[in-house]
Amino acid sequence: MRVNLLEFSDDSKFLLGSGDDSLLYIWDVLSGEVVYGQRFDKPVSVVKWGGSFIDKRRTSYELAVGSGSTMCKGYFFFDASRVQWRLELTPFALPSGGLTRFFCSIEFSEDKQYVYVGSTGADLLIFRHDIGVYRAMIPVGSNGVRSLLRLPNGDLLCGGGDGTITVLRGEDLSWEAIDSVRFTLALH
């Protein structure tokens, strides 16, 4: 089996992993024990921990998870009645009209209110994580938005599969490309 992604929780207490077999596992880092597992219809392509908070005397976690063409808001918590960890996933609301995208990169805003998701369709999708809705789609380049990096000032670096790096600035529905550079590789 090939592992496609690994992601530590913000407090480094949990490690999430997923691979080609469409299984998602979450390990307790201290004990090494698998505390949660779930099979998805399609392999999980993106995941990002979105912060934590105290809920009923235990730390609970928010996540964003993308599998196939579905992006979900996740809530990972300890269910005392079942004496086990649970992951509740709620798909983000998308506009009607056939918007279908497959995801290849993900980042949260600093305040964890927004999720930025790069797609194979070469655009950036903006979701409001707190209320679970799609907000905007920004065309970025060609050949997919393969990587995302949020800079300290809030700008987003978008790495395109065509060798382009684009800097986006904005919030919610209003975004603009403020710089772009294309790299070419010459083999000698």
CSV table of C-alpha atoms in Angstrom, one decimal:
chain,number,residue,atom,x,y,z
A,1,MET,CA,0.0,0.0,0.0
A,2,ARG,CA,1.2,3.5,-0.8
A,3,VAL,CA,0.8,6.2,1.8
A,4,ASN,CA,-0.4,9.4,0.1
A,5,LEU,CA,-0.5,11.8,3.0
A,6,LEU,CA,0.4,12.2,6.7
A,7,GLU,CA,-0.6,15.1,8.9
A,8,PHE,CA,0.0,15.8,12.6
A,9,SER,CA,-2.6,17.6,14.7
A,10,ASP,CA,-1.6,21.1,15.7
A,11,ASP,CA,-0.7,19.9,19.2
A,12,SER,CA,1.2,16.9,17.8
A,13,LYS,CA,-0.9,14.4,19.8
A,14,PHE,CA,-2.4,12.7,16.7
A,15,LEU,CA,-1.1,11.6,13.3
A,16,LEU,CA,-3.5,11.1,10.5
A,17,GLY,CA,-2.6,9.0,7.5
A,18,SER,CA,-4.3,7.8,4.3
A,19,GLY,CA,-3.3,5.9,1.2
A,20,ASP,CA,-4.4,4.3,-2.1
A,21,ASP,CA,-6.6,1.8,-0.2
A,22,SER,CA,-9.1,4.7,0.7
A,23,LEU,CA,-8.5,4.0,4.4
A,24,LEU,CA,-7.9,6.9,6.8
A,25,TYR,CA,-6.3,6.2,10.1
A,26,ILE,CA,-5.6,8.4,13.1
A,27,TRP,CA,-2.9,7.3,15.6
A,28,ASP,CA,-2.3,8.5,19.1
A,29,VAL,CA,1.3,9.6,18.8
A,30,LEU,CA,2.2,8.9,22.5
A,31,SER,CA,0.8,5.3,22.6
A,32,GLY,CA,1.2,4.5,18.9
A,33,GLU,CA,-2.3,3.0,19.0
A,34,VAL,CA,-4.7,3.5,16.1
A,35,VAL,CA,-7.6,5.3,17.7
A,36,TYR,CA,-9.8,5.8,14.6
A,37,GLY,CA,-10.1,4.3,11.1
A,38,GLN,CA,-12.6,4.8,8.3
A,39,ARG,CA,-12.9,3.7,4.7
A,40,PHE,CA,-13.9,6.3,2.1
A,41,ASP,CA,-15.4,5.7,-1.3
A,42,LYS,CA,-12.3,7.3,-3.0
A,43,PRO,CA,-8.8,7.9,-1.6
A,44,VAL,CA,-8.4,10.9,0.7
A,45,SER,CA,-6.5,13.4,-1.4
A,46,VAL,CA,-6.2,16.3,1.1
A,47,VAL,CA,-6.6,16.8,4.9
A,48,LYS,CA,-5.7,19.6,7.2
A,49,TRP,CA,-6.2,19.9,11.0
A,50,GLY,CA,-8.0,23.1,11.7
A,51,GLY,CA,-7.4,23.7,15.4
A,52,SER,CA,-8.5,22.3,18.7
A,53,PHE,CA,-10.7,23.3,21.6
A,54,ILE,CA,-11.8,21.9,25.0
A,55,ASP,CA,-15.1,20.1,24.9
A,56,LYS,CA,-16.4,18.2,27.9
A,57,ARG,CA,-13.0,18.2,29.6
A,58,ARG,CA,-11.2,16.7,26.6
A,59,THR,CA,-9.6,18.3,23.6
A,60,SER,CA,-11.6,18.1,20.4
A,61,TYR,CA,-10.3,18.9,16.9
A,62,GLU,CA,-11.6,20.4,13.7
A,63,LEU,CA,-10.4,19.2,10.3
A,64,ALA,CA,-11.0,19.6,6.6
A,65,VAL,CA,-11.0,16.4,4.5
A,66,GLY,CA,-11.2,15.9,0.7
A,67,SER,CA,-12.0,12.6,-1.0
A,68,GLY,CA,-12.8,12.3,-4.6
A,69,SER,CA,-14.9,15.4,-5.5
A,70,THR,CA,-16.2,15.9,-1.9
A,71,MET,CA,-14.8,18.3,0.6
A,72,CYS,CA,-15.9,17.8,4.2
A,73,LYS,CA,-15.8,19.7,7.5
A,74,GLY,CA,-14.5,17.3,10.2
A,75,TYR,CA,-15.0,17.1,13.9
A,76,PHE,CA,-12.7,14.6,15.8
A,77,PHE,CA,-13.7,14.1,19.4
A,78,PHE,CA,-13.8,11.5,22.2
A,79,ASP,CA,-17.2,10.0,22.6
A,80,ALA,CA,-17.5,9.1,26.3
A,81,SER,CA,-20.7,7.1,25.8
A,82,ARG,CA,-18.9,4.8,23.4
A,83,VAL,CA,-15.5,5.1,25.0
A,84,GLN,CA,-13.8,5.8,21.7
A,85,TRP,CA,-12.7,8.6,19.4
A,86,ARG,CA,-15.1,9.5,16.6
A,87,LEU,CA,-14.8,11.6,13.4
A,88,GLU,CA,-17.9,13.3,12.2
A,89,LEU,CA,-17.8,14.5,8.6
A,90,THR,CA,-20.2,16.9,7.0
A,91,PRO,CA,-19.9,17.8,3.3
A,92,PHE,CA,-19.4,21.4,2.5
A,93,ALA,CA,-22.5,22.9,0.8
A,94,LEU,CA,-21.7,23.5,-2.9
A,95,PRO,CA,-23.7,25.5,-5.4
A,96,SER,CA,-26.1,23.6,-7.6
A,97,GLY,CA,-25.2,23.4,-11.2
A,98,GLY,CA,-22.6,20.7,-11.3
A,99,LEU,CA,-19.4,22.1,-9.8
A,100,THR,CA,-17.2,19.1,-9.6
A,101,ARG,CA,-13.5,19.4,-8.6
A,102,PHE,CA,-10.8,17.0,-7.4
A,103,PHE,CA,-8.5,18.3,-4.7
A,104,CYS,CA,-4.7,18.3,-4.5
A,105,SER,CA,-3.7,20.9,-1.9
A,106,ILE,CA,-5.2,22.5,1.2
A,107,GLU,CA,-4.5,25.3,3.7
A,108,PHE,CA,-6.4,27.1,6.5
A,109,SER,CA,-6.6,30.8,7.0
A,110,GLU,CA,-4.8,31.9,10.2
A,111,ASP,CA,-8.1,32.3,12.1
A,112,LYS,CA,-9.2,28.8,10.9
A,113,GLN,CA,-12.4,30.4,9.5
A,114,TYR,CA,-11.6,29.7,5.8
A,115,VAL,CA,-10.3,26.6,4.0
A,116,TYR,CA,-8.4,27.1,0.8
A,117,VAL,CA,-8.4,24.1,-1.5
A,118,GLY,CA,-6.4,23.8,-4.7
A,119,SER,CA,-8.0,21.6,-7.4
A,120,THR,CA,-6.8,19.6,-10.4
A,121,GLY,CA,-8.9,22.1,-12.4
A,122,ALA,CA,-6.3,24.8,-11.8
A,123,ASP,CA,-8.4,26.9,-9.4
A,124,LEU,CA,-8.6,27.7,-5.8
A,125,LEU,CA,-11.8,27.0,-3.9
A,126,ILE,CA,-12.7,29.0,-0.8
A,127,PHE,CA,-14.8,27.4,1.9
A,128,ARG,CA,-16.1,28.9,5.1
A,129,HIS,CA,-15.1,26.2,7.6
A,130,ASP,CA,-17.1,27.5,10.5
A,131,ILE,CA,-20.5,27.3,8.7
A,132,GLY,CA,-19.5,24.6,6.1
A,133,VAL,CA,-20.3,26.4,2.8
A,134,TYR,CA,-18.5,27.1,-0.5
A,135,ARG,CA,-17.7,30.8,-1.0
A,136,ALA,CA,-15.7,31.3,-4.2
A,137,MET,CA,-13.6,29.8,-7.0
A,138,ILE,CA,-10.5,31.7,-8.2
A,139,PRO,CA,-8.8,30.6,-11.5
A,140,VAL,CA,-5.0,30.3,-10.8
A,141,GLY,CA,-3.2,28.7,-13.7
A,142,SER,CA,-3.1,25.4,-15.6
A,143,ASN,CA,-2.4,21.8,-14.7
A,144,GLY,CA,-3.8,22.1,-11.2
A,145,VAL,CA,-3.0,24.0,-8.0
A,146,ARG,CA,-0.6,21.4,-6.6
A,147,SER,CA,0.6,23.2,-3.5
A,148,LEU,CA,-0.6,26.0,-1.2
A,149,LEU,CA,1.3,27.9,1.4
A,150,ARG,CA,-0.2,30.7,3.6
A,151,LEU,CA,2.3,33.4,4.3
A,152,PRO,CA,2.5,35.3,7.6
A,153,ASN,CA,0.7,38.3,6.1
A,154,GLY,CA,-2.2,36.1,4.9
A,155,ASP,CA,-1.3,36.0,1.2
A,156,LEU,CA,-1.4,32.6,-0.5
A,157,LEU,CA,1.4,31.1,-2.6
A,158,CYS,CA,-0.2,28.8,-5.2
A,159,GLY,CA,2.1,26.3,-6.9
A,160,GLY,CA,0.8,25.2,-10.3
A,161,GLY,CA,1.5,22.0,-12.1
A,162,ASP,CA,2.6,24.1,-15.0
A,163,GLY,CA,5.6,25.5,-13.1
A,164,THR,CA,3.8,28.7,-12.1
A,165,ILE,CA,3.8,30.2,-8.6
A,166,THR,CA,1.1,32.8,-8.1
A,167,VAL,CA,0.7,35.0,-5.0
A,168,LEU,CA,-3.0,35.7,-4.2
A,169,ARG,CA,-4.2,38.4,-1.8
A,170,GLY,CA,-7.7,38.8,-0.5
A,171,GLU,CA,-10.4,37.4,1.7
A,172,ASP,CA,-13.8,35.7,1.4
A,173,LEU,CA,-15.2,36.5,-2.1
A,174,SER,CA,-12.6,39.1,-3.1
A,175,TRP,CA,-9.1,37.8,-4.3
A,176,GLU,CA,-6.5,39.1,-6.8
A,177,ALA,CA,-3.3,37.8,-8.2
A,178,ILE,CA,-0.6,40.2,-7.1
A,179,ASP,CA,2.4,38.4,-8.6
A,180,SER,CA,3.2,35.4,-10.7
A,181,VAL,CA,6.3,33.7,-11.9
A,182,ARG,CA,6.8,30.7,-14.1
A,183,PHE,CA,9.7,28.4,-13.7
A,184,THR,CA,11.1,26.2,-16.5
A,185,LEU,CA,13.5,23.4,-16.0
A,186,ALA,CA,16.3,23.0,-18.5
A,187,LEU,CA,18.0,19.6,-18.5
A,188,HIS,CA,21.6,19.4,-19.6
